Amino acid sequence: GAVVSQHPSRVICKSGTSVKIECRSLDFQATTMFWYRQFPKQSLMLMATSNEGSKATYEQGVEKDKFLINHASLTLSTLTVTSAHPEDSSFYICSARPGTPGAETQYFGPGTRLLVL
Amino acid sequence: ILNVEQSPQSLHVQEGDSTNFTCSFPSSNFYALHWYRWETAKSPEALFVMTLNGDEKKKGRISATLNTKEGYSYLYIKGSQPEDSATYLCAFGAGSYQLTFGKGTKLSVIP
């Protein structure tokens, strides 16, 4: 149980295009989903927290107009990198927290490697 | 900015050896400490969530301890096997379900 999928696993795009990444909880309902980014040799850095049906909360330094997050259902959140540039090339990974009261564990997807040319 | 440090950054051990590594975190505003195991090309796998000072948790050959007063947690692997090779991440939770991660310890078990 507690499986999170993420699609696509890898994407290469041209500078200026937009890329959408999907994060799905397959066997549980996720009240909250999180989006992280990891640059080489760095730790996972939280970008934003998304709650179903409400606006995402972005961490300091993360542009909300650049990284659009939609959490339209309890099993799906999407991250859209708008007008991607080479400096957006990174590893993006989502996690989902079950809605069960007291549930602390976040379950992660396998991540998406984005390369912007 | 919360600082979560893991050491060592990487280590190589022989199959059958036991090993341990450290996660240090802020000792204030503690809510939970998470350990994950992350194999290449897979999702990070949740190992433990620890919330109480003095907590000890065990899962097969892997165990973890927690000291919230001094701000550290140890992860132990007994009798390492090649399939234990992975990056082990710890993450500090300060109460809002948001996690601050360390950079991880990359373990390689040599057959």
PDB file of C-alpha atoms in Angstrom:
ATOM      1  CA  GLY A   1       0.000   0.000   0.000  1.00  0.00           C
ATOM      2  CA  ALA A   2       0.820   3.732   0.015  1.00  0.00           C
ATOM      3  CA  VAL A   3       2.087   3.981  -3.541  1.00  0.00           C
ATOM      4  CA  VAL A   4       2.687   7.311  -5.232  1.00  0.00           C
ATOM      5  CA  SER A   5       3.293   7.553  -8.947  1.00  0.00           C
ATOM      6  CA  GLN A   6       4.859  10.420 -10.819  1.00  0.00           C
ATOM      7  CA  HIS A   7       4.811  11.104 -14.528  1.00  0.00           C
ATOM      8  CA  PRO A   8       6.847  11.649 -16.579  1.00  0.00           C
ATOM      9  CA  SER A   9      10.010  10.178 -15.110  1.00  0.00           C
ATOM     10  CA  ARG A  10      12.206  12.159 -17.456  1.00  0.00           C
ATOM     11  CA  VAL A  11      11.587  15.098 -19.757  1.00  0.00           C
ATOM     12  CA  ILE A  12      13.746  17.138 -22.078  1.00  0.00           C
ATOM     13  CA  CYS A  13      12.315  20.366 -23.408  1.00  0.00           C
ATOM     14  CA  LYS A  14      13.333  23.544 -25.163  1.00  0.00           C
ATOM     15  CA  SER A  15      13.773  26.773 -23.295  1.00  0.00           C
ATOM     16  CA  GLY A  16      10.519  28.720 -23.110  1.00  0.00           C
ATOM     17  CA  THR A  17       8.178  25.745 -23.124  1.00  0.00           C
ATOM     18  CA  SER A  18       6.008  24.635 -20.211  1.00  0.00           C
ATOM     19  CA  VAL A  19       6.223  21.228 -18.612  1.00  0.00           C
ATOM     20  CA  LYS A  20       3.558  19.536 -16.511  1.00  0.00           C
ATOM     21  CA  ILE A  21       4.418  16.876 -13.945  1.00  0.00           C
ATOM     22  CA  GLU A  22       1.716  14.703 -12.386  1.00  0.00           C
ATOM     23  CA  CYS A  23       1.757  13.167  -8.934  1.00  0.00           C
ATOM     24  CA  ARG A  24      -0.853  10.559  -8.021  1.00  0.00           C
ATOM     25  CA  SER A  25      -1.557   8.648  -4.851  1.00  0.00           C
ATOM     26  CA  LEU A  26      -2.679   5.258  -6.155  1.00  0.00           C
ATOM     27  CA  ASP A  27      -4.182   3.554  -3.121  1.00  0.00           C
ATOM     28  CA  PHE A  28      -4.939   6.274  -0.617  1.00  0.00           C
ATOM     29  CA  GLN A  29      -6.402   9.733  -0.445  1.00  0.00           C
ATOM     30  CA  ALA A  30      -3.861  12.463   0.118  1.00  0.00           C
ATOM     31  CA  THR A  31      -5.001  15.486   2.055  1.00  0.00           C
ATOM     32  CA  THR A  32      -1.682  17.150   1.448  1.00  0.00           C
ATOM     33  CA  MET A  33       0.911  16.801  -1.265  1.00  0.00           C
ATOM     34  CA  PHE A  34       4.377  18.290  -1.282  1.00  0.00           C
ATOM     35  CA  TRP A  35       6.692  19.227  -4.130  1.00  0.00           C
ATOM     36  CA  TYR A  36      10.444  19.111  -3.692  1.00  0.00           C
ATOM     37  CA  ARG A  37      13.386  19.935  -5.902  1.00  0.00           C
ATOM     38  CA  GLN A  38      16.879  18.498  -5.680  1.00  0.00           C
ATOM     39  CA  PHE A  39      19.961  19.957  -7.321  1.00  0.00           C
ATOM     40  CA  PRO A  40      23.097  17.806  -7.675  1.00  0.00           C
ATOM     41  CA  LYS A  41      24.737  16.920  -4.374  1.00  0.00           C
ATOM     42  CA  GLN A  42      22.114  18.884  -2.462  1.00  0.00           C
ATOM     43  CA  SER A  43      19.274  17.853  -0.202  1.00  0.00           C
ATOM     44  CA  LEU A  44      15.626  17.662  -1.179  1.00  0.00           C
ATOM     45  CA  MET A  45      14.285  21.201  -0.867  1.00  0.00           C
ATOM     46  CA  LEU A  46      10.602  21.812  -0.277  1.00  0.00           C
ATOM     47  CA  MET A  47       9.104  24.032  -2.945  1.00  0.00           C
ATOM     48  CA  ALA A  48       5.448  24.086  -1.979  1.00  0.00           C
ATOM     49  CA  THR A  49       2.720  22.417   0.003  1.00  0.00           C
ATOM     50  CA  SER A  50      -0.578  21.765  -1.684  1.00  0.00           C
ATOM     51  CA  ASN A  51      -3.875  20.976  -0.019  1.00  0.00           C
ATOM     52  CA  GLU A  52      -6.779  19.601  -1.995  1.00  0.00           C
ATOM     53  CA  GLY A  53      -9.141  22.334  -3.103  1.00  0.00           C
ATOM     54  CA  SER A  54      -7.072  25.259  -1.901  1.00  0.00           C
ATOM     55  CA  LYS A  55      -4.149  27.314  -3.112  1.00  0.00           C
ATOM     56  CA  ALA A  56      -0.665  25.967  -2.630  1.00  0.00           C
ATOM     57  CA  THR A  57       1.677  27.460  -0.066  1.00  0.00           C
ATOM     58  CA  TYR A  58       5.063  28.267  -1.561  1.00  0.00           C
ATOM     59  CA  GLU A  59       8.377  28.341   0.246  1.00  0.00           C
ATOM     60  CA  GLN A  60      10.426  31.492   0.292  1.00  0.00           C
ATOM     61  CA  GLY A  61      12.217  32.070  -2.970  1.00  0.00           C
ATOM     62  CA  VAL A  62       9.925  29.843  -5.050  1.00  0.00           C
ATOM     63  CA  GLU A  63       7.984  31.806  -7.654  1.00  0.00           C
ATOM     64  CA  LYS A  64       4.330  30.828  -7.629  1.00  0.00           C
ATOM     65  CA  ASP A  65       3.779  32.161 -11.150  1.00  0.00           C
ATOM     66  CA  LYS A  66       6.663  30.060 -12.421  1.00  0.00           C
ATOM     67  CA  PHE A  67       5.729  26.840 -10.662  1.00  0.00           C
ATOM     68  CA  LEU A  68       1.979  26.388 -10.921  1.00  0.00           C
ATOM     69  CA  ILE A  69       0.510  23.793  -8.606  1.00  0.00           C
ATOM     70  CA  ASN A  70      -2.969  22.348  -8.912  1.00  0.00           C
ATOM     71  CA  HIS A  71      -4.393  19.879  -6.401  1.00  0.00           C
ATOM     72  CA  ALA A  72      -7.784  19.238  -7.933  1.00  0.00           C
ATOM     73  CA  SER A  73      -8.554  15.941  -6.223  1.00  0.00           C
ATOM     74  CA  LEU A  74      -7.475  13.895  -3.239  1.00  0.00           C
ATOM     75  CA  THR A  75      -5.324  11.687  -5.453  1.00  0.00           C
ATOM     76  CA  LEU A  76      -3.780  14.086  -7.966  1.00  0.00           C
ATOM     77  CA  SER A  77      -1.517  17.103  -7.821  1.00  0.00           C
ATOM     78  CA  THR A  78       0.227  18.671 -10.792  1.00  0.00           C
ATOM     79  CA  LEU A  79       3.264  20.925 -11.023  1.00  0.00           C
ATOM     80  CA  THR A  80       3.652  23.006 -14.151  1.00  0.00           C
ATOM     81  CA  VAL A  81       6.989  24.643 -14.807  1.00  0.00           C
ATOM     82  CA  THR A  82       6.044  27.580 -16.994  1.00  0.00           C
ATOM     83  CA  SER A  83       8.407  29.041 -19.578  1.00  0.00           C
ATOM     84  CA  ALA A  84      11.164  26.710 -18.460  1.00  0.00           C
ATOM     85  CA  HIS A  85      14.776  27.852 -18.652  1.00  0.00           C
ATOM     86  CA  PRO A  86      18.018  25.907 -18.318  1.00  0.00           C
ATOM     87  CA  GLU A  87      18.348  26.936 -14.665  1.00  0.00           C
ATOM     88  CA  ASP A  88      15.082  25.068 -13.989  1.00  0.00           C
ATOM     89  CA  SER A  89      16.793  21.820 -14.918  1.00  0.00           C
ATOM     90  CA  SER A  90      16.607  19.721 -11.798  1.00  0.00           C
ATOM     91  CA  PHE A  91      15.089  16.665 -10.177  1.00  0.00           C
ATOM     92  CA  TYR A  92      11.499  17.241  -9.044  1.00  0.00           C
ATOM     93  CA  ILE A  93       9.841  14.835  -6.632  1.00  0.00           C
ATOM     94  CA  CYS A  94       6.461  14.812  -4.957  1.00  0.00           C
ATOM     95  CA  SER A  95       5.190  13.261  -1.765  1.00  0.00           C
ATOM     96  CA  ALA A  96       1.730  12.666  -0.383  1.00  0.00           C
ATOM     97  CA  ARG A  97       0.451  12.482   3.163  1.00  0.00           C
ATOM     98  CA  PRO A  98      -2.626  10.349   3.856  1.00  0.00           C
ATOM     99  CA  GLY A  99      -5.644  12.093   5.298  1.00  0.00           C
ATOM    100  CA  THR A 100      -5.768   9.730   8.263  1.00  0.00           C
ATOM    101  CA  PRO A 101      -5.589  11.744  11.492  1.00  0.00           C
ATOM    102  CA  GLY A 102      -2.178  11.419  13.079  1.00  0.00           C
ATOM    103  CA  ALA A 103      -0.571  10.055   9.929  1.00  0.00           C
ATOM    104  CA  GLU A 104       2.928  11.440   9.842  1.00  0.00           C
ATOM    105  CA  THR A 105       4.582   9.560   7.019  1.00  0.00           C
ATOM    106  CA  GLN A 106       4.934  11.131   3.609  1.00  0.00           C
ATOM    107  CA  TYR A 107       5.033   8.717   0.682  1.00  0.00           C
ATOM    108  CA  PHE A 108       7.158   9.705  -2.256  1.00  0.00           C
ATOM    109  CA  GLY A 109       6.904   9.315  -5.980  1.00  0.00           C
ATOM    110  CA  PRO A 110       9.961   8.231  -7.973  1.00  0.00           C
ATOM    111  CA  GLY A 111      10.703  11.743  -9.205  1.00  0.00           C
ATOM    112  CA  THR A 112      11.004  13.538 -12.538  1.00  0.00           C
ATOM    113  CA  ARG A 113      14.274  14.613 -14.056  1.00  0.00           C
ATOM    114  CA  LEU A 114      13.835  17.785 -16.087  1.00  0.00           C
ATOM    115  CA  LEU A 115      16.404  18.977 -18.586  1.00  0.00           C
ATOM    116  CA  VAL A 116      15.789  22.306 -20.270  1.00  0.00           C
ATOM    117  CA  LEU A 117      17.925  22.949 -23.324  1.00  0.00           C
TER     118      LEU A 117
ATOM    119  CA  ILE B   1      16.779  28.084   7.967  1.00  0.00           C
ATOM    120  CA  LEU B   2      16.756  24.699   9.652  1.00  0.00           C
ATOM    121  CA  ASN B   3      19.987  22.726   9.466  1.00  0.00           C
ATOM    122  CA  VAL B   4      19.853  18.948   9.177  1.00  0.00           C
ATOM    123  CA  GLU B   5      23.248  17.300   8.892  1.00  0.00           C
ATOM    124  CA  GLN B   6      23.987  13.702   8.032  1.00  0.00           C
ATOM    125  CA  SER B   7      27.309  11.962   8.398  1.00  0.00           C
ATOM    126  CA  PRO B   8      29.164  10.408   6.845  1.00  0.00           C
ATOM    127  CA  GLN B   9      28.308  11.564   3.352  1.00  0.00           C
ATOM    128  CA  SER B  10      29.125   8.116   2.023  1.00  0.00           C
ATOM    129  CA  LEU B  11      30.614   4.870   3.214  1.00  0.00           C
ATOM    130  CA  HIS B  12      31.590   1.472   1.915  1.00  0.00           C
ATOM    131  CA  VAL B  13      31.252  -1.617   4.070  1.00  0.00           C
ATOM    132  CA  GLN B  14      31.872  -5.302   3.511  1.00  0.00           C
ATOM    133  CA  GLU B  15      28.937  -7.668   3.369  1.00  0.00           C
ATOM    134  CA  GLY B  16      28.203  -8.901   6.867  1.00  0.00           C
ATOM    135  CA  ASP B  17      29.599  -5.850   8.642  1.00  0.00           C
ATOM    136  CA  SER B  18      27.363  -3.749  10.835  1.00  0.00           C
ATOM    137  CA  THR B  19      27.315  -0.013  10.364  1.00  0.00           C
ATOM    138  CA  ASN B  20      25.665   3.134  11.618  1.00  0.00           C
ATOM    139  CA  PHE B  21      25.285   6.738  10.611  1.00  0.00           C
ATOM    140  CA  THR B  22      24.122   9.956  12.173  1.00  0.00           C
ATOM    141  CA  CYS B  23      21.526  12.618  11.644  1.00  0.00           C
ATOM    142  CA  SER B  24      21.727  15.835  13.639  1.00  0.00           C
ATOM    143  CA  PHE B  25      18.917  18.350  13.749  1.00  0.00           C
ATOM    144  CA  PRO B  26      17.712  21.382  15.719  1.00  0.00           C
ATOM    145  CA  SER B  27      16.795  20.483  19.286  1.00  0.00           C
ATOM    146  CA  SER B  28      14.063  23.106  19.453  1.00  0.00           C
ATOM    147  CA  ASN B  29      10.560  22.923  17.973  1.00  0.00           C
ATOM    148  CA  PHE B  30      10.917  19.184  17.450  1.00  0.00           C
ATOM    149  CA  TYR B  31       7.893  17.298  16.175  1.00  0.00           C
ATOM    150  CA  ALA B  32       9.138  14.212  14.319  1.00  0.00           C
ATOM    151  CA  LEU B  33      12.230  12.683  12.762  1.00  0.00           C
ATOM    152  CA  HIS B  34      11.856  10.583   9.630  1.00  0.00           C
ATOM    153  CA  TRP B  35      14.252   8.089   8.065  1.00  0.00           C
ATOM    154  CA  TYR B  36      13.966   7.079   4.420  1.00  0.00           C
ATOM    155  CA  ARG B  37      15.829   4.578   2.295  1.00  0.00           C
ATOM    156  CA  TRP B  38      16.311   5.662  -1.329  1.00  0.00           C
ATOM    157  CA  GLU B  39      17.506   3.313  -4.000  1.00  0.00           C
ATOM    158  CA  THR B  40      18.494   4.683  -7.370  1.00  0.00           C
ATOM    159  CA  ALA B  41      15.573   5.113  -9.808  1.00  0.00           C
ATOM    160  CA  LYS B  42      13.038   4.238  -7.122  1.00  0.00           C
ATOM    161  CA  SER B  43      10.850   6.176  -4.701  1.00  0.00           C
ATOM    162  CA  PRO B  44      12.263   6.939  -1.263  1.00  0.00           C
ATOM    163  CA  GLU B  45      10.921   4.281   1.090  1.00  0.00           C
ATOM    164  CA  ALA B  46       9.755   5.320   4.539  1.00  0.00           C
ATOM    165  CA  LEU B  47      11.650   3.425   7.253  1.00  0.00           C
ATOM    166  CA  PHE B  48      10.761   5.109  10.540  1.00  0.00           C
ATOM    167  CA  VAL B  49       8.916   8.059  11.990  1.00  0.00           C
ATOM    168  CA  MET B  50      10.121   8.872  15.479  1.00  0.00           C
ATOM    169  CA  THR B  51       8.482  11.365  17.759  1.00  0.00           C
ATOM    170  CA  LEU B  52       9.508  10.699  21.367  1.00  0.00           C
ATOM    171  CA  ASN B  53      12.862  11.322  23.015  1.00  0.00           C
ATOM    172  CA  GLY B  54      14.496   7.965  23.655  1.00  0.00           C
ATOM    173  CA  ASP B  55      12.466   6.246  20.928  1.00  0.00           C
ATOM    174  CA  GLU B  56      14.013   3.151  19.452  1.00  0.00           C
ATOM    175  CA  LYS B  57      12.520   1.544  16.370  1.00  0.00           C
ATOM    176  CA  LYS B  58      13.444  -1.604  14.515  1.00  0.00           C
ATOM    177  CA  LYS B  59      12.608  -3.061  11.121  1.00  0.00           C
ATOM    178  CA  GLY B  60      14.408  -6.303  10.403  1.00  0.00           C
ATOM    179  CA  ARG B  61      18.155  -5.613  10.556  1.00  0.00           C
ATOM    180  CA  ILE B  62      17.677  -1.864  10.602  1.00  0.00           C
ATOM    181  CA  SER B  63      17.075   0.091  13.780  1.00  0.00           C
ATOM    182  CA  ALA B  64      17.096   3.729  14.814  1.00  0.00           C
ATOM    183  CA  THR B  65      17.388   5.729  18.011  1.00  0.00           C
ATOM    184  CA  LEU B  66      16.344   9.264  18.802  1.00  0.00           C
ATOM    185  CA  ASN B  67      17.674  11.919  21.189  1.00  0.00           C
ATOM    186  CA  THR B  68      15.599  15.070  20.854  1.00  0.00           C
ATOM    187  CA  LYS B  69      17.306  16.918  23.697  1.00  0.00           C
ATOM    188  CA  GLU B  70      20.693  16.866  22.033  1.00  0.00           C
ATOM    189  CA  GLY B  71      19.305  16.749  18.496  1.00  0.00           C
ATOM    190  CA  TYR B  72      20.554  13.529  16.959  1.00  0.00           C
ATOM    191  CA  SER B  73      19.367  10.199  15.638  1.00  0.00           C
ATOM    192  CA  TYR B  74      21.387   7.121  14.759  1.00  0.00           C
ATOM    193  CA  LEU B  75      20.499   4.550  12.123  1.00  0.00           C
ATOM    194  CA  TYR B  76      22.025   1.103  12.565  1.00  0.00           C
ATOM    195  CA  ILE B  77      22.254  -1.704  10.041  1.00  0.00           C
ATOM    196  CA  LYS B  78      23.237  -5.092  11.392  1.00  0.00           C
ATOM    197  CA  GLY B  79      24.969  -7.568   9.097  1.00  0.00           C
ATOM    198  CA  SER B  80      24.869  -5.395   5.973  1.00  0.00           C
ATOM    199  CA  GLN B  81      23.790  -7.042   2.744  1.00  0.00           C
ATOM    200  CA  PRO B  82      24.318  -5.830  -0.843  1.00  0.00           C
ATOM    201  CA  GLU B  83      20.605  -5.037  -1.072  1.00  0.00           C
ATOM    202  CA  ASP B  84      21.072  -2.510   1.742  1.00  0.00           C
ATOM    203  CA  SER B  85      23.041  -0.335  -0.675  1.00  0.00           C
ATOM    204  CA  ALA B  86      21.097   2.898  -0.965  1.00  0.00           C
ATOM    205  CA  THR B  87      21.062   6.495   0.180  1.00  0.00           C
ATOM    206  CA  TYR B  88      19.591   6.920   3.643  1.00  0.00           C
ATOM    207  CA  LEU B  89      17.838  10.220   4.232  1.00  0.00           C
ATOM    208  CA  CYS B  90      16.723  11.748   7.466  1.00  0.00           C
ATOM    209  CA  ALA B  91      14.160  14.530   7.658  1.00  0.00           C
ATOM    210  CA  PHE B  92      13.232  16.817  10.521  1.00  0.00           C
ATOM    211  CA  GLY B  93       9.628  17.810  11.073  1.00  0.00           C
ATOM    212  CA  ALA B  94       8.873  20.939  13.094  1.00  0.00           C
ATOM    213  CA  GLY B  95       5.152  20.506  13.423  1.00  0.00           C
ATOM    214  CA  SER B  96       3.533  21.551  10.182  1.00  0.00           C
ATOM    215  CA  TYR B  97       4.059  18.251   8.295  1.00  0.00           C
ATOM    216  CA  GLN B  98       6.737  20.027   6.301  1.00  0.00           C
ATOM    217  CA  LEU B  99      10.052  18.227   6.336  1.00  0.00           C
ATOM    218  CA  THR B 100      13.607  19.504   6.155  1.00  0.00           C
ATOM    219  CA  PHE B 101      15.931  16.899   4.705  1.00  0.00           C
ATOM    220  CA  GLY B 102      19.596  16.173   5.153  1.00  0.00           C
ATOM    221  CA  LYS B 103      21.778  15.418   2.141  1.00  0.00           C
ATOM    222  CA  GLY B 104      21.781  11.727   2.919  1.00  0.00           C
ATOM    223  CA  THR B 105      24.338   9.030   3.586  1.00  0.00           C
ATOM    224  CA  LYS B 106      25.161   6.865   0.604  1.00  0.00           C
ATOM    225  CA  LEU B 107      25.868   3.306   1.677  1.00  0.00           C
ATOM    226  CA  SER B 108      27.596   0.802  -0.572  1.00  0.00           C
ATOM    227  CA  VAL B 109      27.801  -2.798   0.627  1.00  0.00           C
ATOM    228  CA  ILE B 110      30.566  -4.744  -1.068  1.00  0.00           C
ATOM    229  CA  PRO B 111      29.834  -8.460  -1.629  1.00  0.00           C
TER     230      PRO B 111
END
